[in-house]
Coordinates of C-alpha atoms and ligand atoms in Angstrom, one line a residue:
M1 CA 4.2 -23.6 4.7
P2 CA 2.0 -20.6 4.5
S3 CA -1.6 -21.2 5.6
S4 CA -4.5 -20.7 3.3
S5 CA -5.3 -17.4 5.1
D6 CA -1.9 -15.9 4.1
E7 CA -3.0 -16.2 0.5
P8 CA -4.4 -13.1 -1.1
T9 CA -8.0 -13.2 -1.7
A10 CA -9.4 -12.8 -5.2
R11 CA -10.3 -9.2 -4.4
Q12 CA -6.7 -8.5 -3.2
S13 CA -5.3 -10.1 -6.2
W14 CA -7.6 -8.1 -8.5
I15 CA -6.6 -4.8 -6.6
A16 CA -2.9 -5.6 -6.9
E17 CA -3.1 -6.1 -10.5
R18 CA -4.7 -2.7 -11.1
R19 CA -2.2 -1.0 -8.7
D20 CA 0.7 -2.5 -10.7
A21 CA -1.0 -1.3 -13.9
A22 CA -1.6 2.2 -12.5
V23 CA 1.9 2.4 -11.1
A24 CA 3.4 1.4 -14.4
T25 CA 1.1 3.8 -16.4
F26 CA 2.4 6.8 -14.0
T27 CA 6.0 5.6 -14.3
A28 CA 5.8 5.8 -18.2
K29 CA 4.8 9.4 -17.8
I30 CA 7.8 10.5 -15.6
P31 CA 10.5 12.5 -17.6
G32 CA 13.7 10.8 -18.0
I33 CA 16.0 12.7 -15.6
Y34 CA 13.3 12.0 -12.8
K35 CA 12.7 8.4 -13.5
A36 CA 15.4 7.1 -10.9
S37 CA 14.4 6.3 -7.4
I38 CA 15.9 8.6 -5.0
E39 CA 16.0 8.8 -1.2
L40 CA 13.2 10.9 -0.1
E41 CA 12.8 13.2 3.0
P42 CA 11.2 11.2 5.7
A43 CA 8.3 13.7 5.7
V44 CA 8.0 13.2 1.9
T45 CA 7.8 9.4 2.2
A46 CA 5.3 9.8 5.0
W47 CA 3.0 11.7 2.9
A48 CA 3.3 9.5 -0.2
A49 CA 2.5 6.5 2.2
G50 CA -0.5 8.3 3.6
R51 CA 0.9 8.6 7.1
S52 CA 0.9 12.2 7.1
D53 CA -1.8 14.3 8.8
C54 CA -1.7 16.8 5.9
P55 CA -3.2 15.3 2.6
S56 CA -1.3 17.9 0.5
L57 CA 2.4 18.4 0.2
F58 CA 4.4 21.5 -0.6
L59 CA 7.8 21.1 -1.6
T60 CA 10.1 24.2 -1.4
G61 CA 13.9 24.9 -1.3
P62 CA 16.7 26.5 -3.4
I63 CA 17.1 25.8 -7.1
G64 CA 18.4 22.5 -8.0
V65 CA 18.0 20.9 -4.6
G66 CA 15.6 18.2 -5.7
K67 CA 12.0 19.5 -5.4
T68 CA 10.7 18.3 -8.8
H69 CA 12.5 15.0 -8.7
S70 CA 11.1 14.3 -5.1
A71 CA 7.7 15.4 -6.3
W72 CA 7.6 12.8 -9.1
Q73 CA 8.8 10.0 -7.1
A74 CA 6.5 10.9 -4.2
T75 CA 3.6 11.0 -6.6
R76 CA 4.5 7.6 -7.9
Q77 CA 4.6 6.2 -4.5
W78 CA 1.2 7.9 -3.6
V79 CA -0.3 6.2 -6.5
H80 CA 0.8 2.8 -5.1
T81 CA -0.6 3.8 -1.6
Q82 CA -4.1 4.3 -3.1
F83 CA -4.6 0.6 -3.7
G84 CA -4.7 -0.1 0.0
A85 CA -7.6 -1.1 2.3
D86 CA -9.6 1.8 1.5
Y87 CA -9.2 1.6 -2.4
R88 CA -11.8 3.6 -4.3
G89 CA -10.6 3.0 -7.8
T90 CA -7.6 4.1 -9.8
P91 CA -6.8 7.7 -8.9
V92 CA -6.5 10.4 -11.7
V93 CA -3.4 12.4 -11.3
E94 CA -2.8 15.6 -13.4
I95 CA 0.6 17.1 -13.6
Y96 CA 1.4 20.5 -14.9
R97 CA 4.3 22.9 -14.9
S98 CA 2.9 26.3 -13.8
T99 CA 3.9 28.0 -17.1
A100 CA 1.8 25.4 -19.1
L101 CA -1.1 25.6 -16.8
F102 CA -1.5 29.3 -17.0
D103 CA -1.3 29.1 -20.7
A104 CA -4.0 26.6 -20.8
L105 CA -6.3 28.6 -18.5
R106 CA -5.9 31.8 -20.6
P107 CA -9.1 33.4 -21.8
D108 CA -8.1 33.0 -25.4
A109 CA -8.0 29.3 -25.3
H110 CA -10.4 28.3 -28.2
D111 CA -13.7 26.3 -27.8
N112 CA -14.2 26.7 -24.0
S113 CA -11.2 24.4 -23.2
G114 CA -10.1 26.5 -20.3
R115 CA -13.5 26.2 -18.8
A116 CA -13.4 22.2 -19.2
L117 CA -9.9 22.3 -17.8
V118 CA -11.0 24.1 -14.6
K119 CA -13.7 21.6 -14.1
H120 CA -11.3 18.9 -14.6
L121 CA -8.7 20.2 -12.3
Q122 CA -11.2 20.8 -9.7
R123 CA -12.0 17.0 -9.4
V124 CA -9.0 15.0 -10.2
D125 CA -7.7 12.9 -7.1
L126 CA -4.4 14.7 -7.2
L127 CA -3.0 17.8 -8.7
F128 CA 0.7 18.2 -9.1
I129 CA 1.8 21.6 -10.0
D130 CA 5.5 22.1 -10.6
D131 CA 7.4 25.3 -10.0
L132 CA 4.3 27.3 -9.1
A133 CA 6.3 30.6 -8.7
A134 CA 8.0 30.4 -12.1
A135 CA 5.3 32.6 -13.9
R136 CA 3.0 35.4 -13.0
P137 CA -0.5 34.7 -14.2
S138 CA -2.9 37.5 -15.2
A139 CA -5.9 38.6 -13.0
W140 CA -8.0 36.5 -15.2
T141 CA -5.9 33.4 -14.8
Q142 CA -5.7 34.1 -11.0
E143 CA -9.4 33.9 -10.9
R144 CA -9.3 30.5 -12.8
L145 CA -6.8 29.2 -10.2
F146 CA -9.1 30.3 -7.4
E147 CA -12.0 28.3 -8.9
I148 CA -9.7 25.2 -9.1
F149 CA -8.2 25.7 -5.6
D150 CA -11.5 26.8 -3.8
E151 CA -13.2 23.7 -5.0
R152 CA -10.2 21.4 -4.1
Y153 CA -10.0 23.2 -0.8
I154 CA -13.7 22.7 0.4
N155 CA -13.6 18.9 -0.8
R156 CA -10.2 18.4 0.9
R157 CA -8.5 17.2 -2.4
P158 CA -5.0 17.0 -2.3
V159 CA -2.4 19.0 -4.2
I160 CA 1.4 18.4 -4.4
I161 CA 3.2 21.8 -5.2
T162 CA 6.9 22.4 -5.9
C163 CA 7.9 26.2 -5.5
D164 CA 11.1 28.1 -4.5
V165 CA 9.2 30.2 -2.1
L166 CA 7.0 29.4 0.8
P167 CA 3.3 29.4 0.5
S168 CA 3.1 32.7 2.5
A169 CA 5.2 34.4 -0.2
L170 CA 2.8 33.4 -3.1
N171 CA 0.4 36.6 -3.1
E172 CA 1.8 38.0 -6.2
V173 CA 1.7 34.7 -7.9
V174 CA -1.6 33.2 -7.1
G175 CA -3.3 36.0 -5.5
E176 CA -4.6 36.6 -1.9
R177 CA -7.5 34.2 -1.9
V178 CA -5.6 31.3 -3.2
R179 CA -2.6 31.8 -1.1
S180 CA -4.8 31.7 2.0
R181 CA -6.5 28.4 1.0
L182 CA -3.2 27.0 0.0
A183 CA -1.5 27.8 3.3
E184 CA -4.3 25.9 5.2
M185 CA -4.4 23.0 2.7
C186 CA -0.6 22.6 3.0
R187 CA -0.5 23.2 6.9
G188 CA 1.8 20.5 8.2
G189 CA 2.8 19.5 4.9
V190 CA 5.5 22.0 4.1
V191 CA 8.8 20.5 3.5
L192 CA 11.9 22.5 3.0
L193 CA 14.6 20.6 1.0
Q194 CA 18.0 21.8 1.7
G195 CA 21.4 21.4 0.1
A196 CA 23.5 22.6 -2.8
D197 CA 22.3 22.7 -6.4
R198 CA 22.7 19.3 -7.5
R199 CA 23.0 20.4 -11.2
R200 CA 26.4 21.9 -10.3
G201 CA 27.6 18.6 -8.7
A202 CA 26.7 17.1 -12.0
A203 CA 28.8 19.4 -14.1
A204 CA 31.8 19.4 -11.6
Ligands
ATP1 N1 18.1 12.7 -4.2 C1 18.5 13.0 -5.4 N2 19.6 12.2 -5.7 C2 20.3 12.2 -6.8 N3 19.8 13.3 -7.8 C3 18.9 14.0 -7.5 C4 18.1 13.9 -6.3 N4 17.2 14.9 -6.3 C5 17.3 15.5 -7.6 N5 18.4 14.9 -8.1 C6 18.8 15.4 -9.5 O1 19.3 16.8 -9.3 C7 18.8 17.6 -10.6 C8 17.9 18.8 -10.0 O2 16.8 18.3 -9.4 P1 15.4 19.0 -9.5 O3 15.2 19.3 -11.0 O4 14.5 18.2 -8.9 O5 15.6 20.1 -8.8 P2 14.6 21.4 -8.3 O6 14.7 21.5 -6.7 O7 13.2 21.0 -8.8 O8 15.2 22.6 -9.1 P3 14.4 24.0 -9.7 O9 14.2 25.0 -8.4 O10 15.4 24.7 -10.6 O11 13.2 23.5 -10.4 C9 18.3 16.7 -11.3 O12 19.3 16.2 -12.4 C10 17.8 15.4 -10.6 O13 17.5 14.4 -11.2
MG2 MG1 11.9 22.0 -10.3

């Protein structure tokens, strides 16, 4: 029989309840095709479990190799991990496709919502941007990206990025200053997924 010291304390049970609720809330947001658990690259699993030296993760590789699916599942595990010994409250995660993010940051966004979004994305616990090189932001939008990334950079707040090019090739997309910060934020956290386009396999 387990001794009483094996039983969770009231605080541990309270944290476990919050963890399960947070993971369920996040899981409900995962788009249908990315809901299935998949085998993740060991470096991705290590990041999600808080065992990577690098707080951020940059998933790169060719089209259809599984970057976005890996990122959703890694983020789900990351949420779970945040409820460990150094629990500091339910983490806030924001997820954007780059195209939607660049649209939301445009200067013609009404009612100052772009400004509020910059402030919010500077502070969230994890910012996941999918397919970063999929769109070309204007110079104005690059400035807003700089504000987001610079604040996250100086406070060591993590990002998870999927992208079909390496951080070093992102100058034209995000601008030199964001590229430079991203390179440092993701040093040791760049994972190259290799293989065939899985969408072709599905159609065969
Ligand atoms: N490890 C895996 N096992 C099984 N299916 C997978 C795995 N990884 C991804 N898939 C499936 O392969 C397809 C492509 O995956 P995904 O969209 O993540 O690719 P991607 O690398 O992000 O592509 P793109 O560069 O076009 O954005 C999806 O249907 C996804 O569910
Ligand atoms: Mg993708």
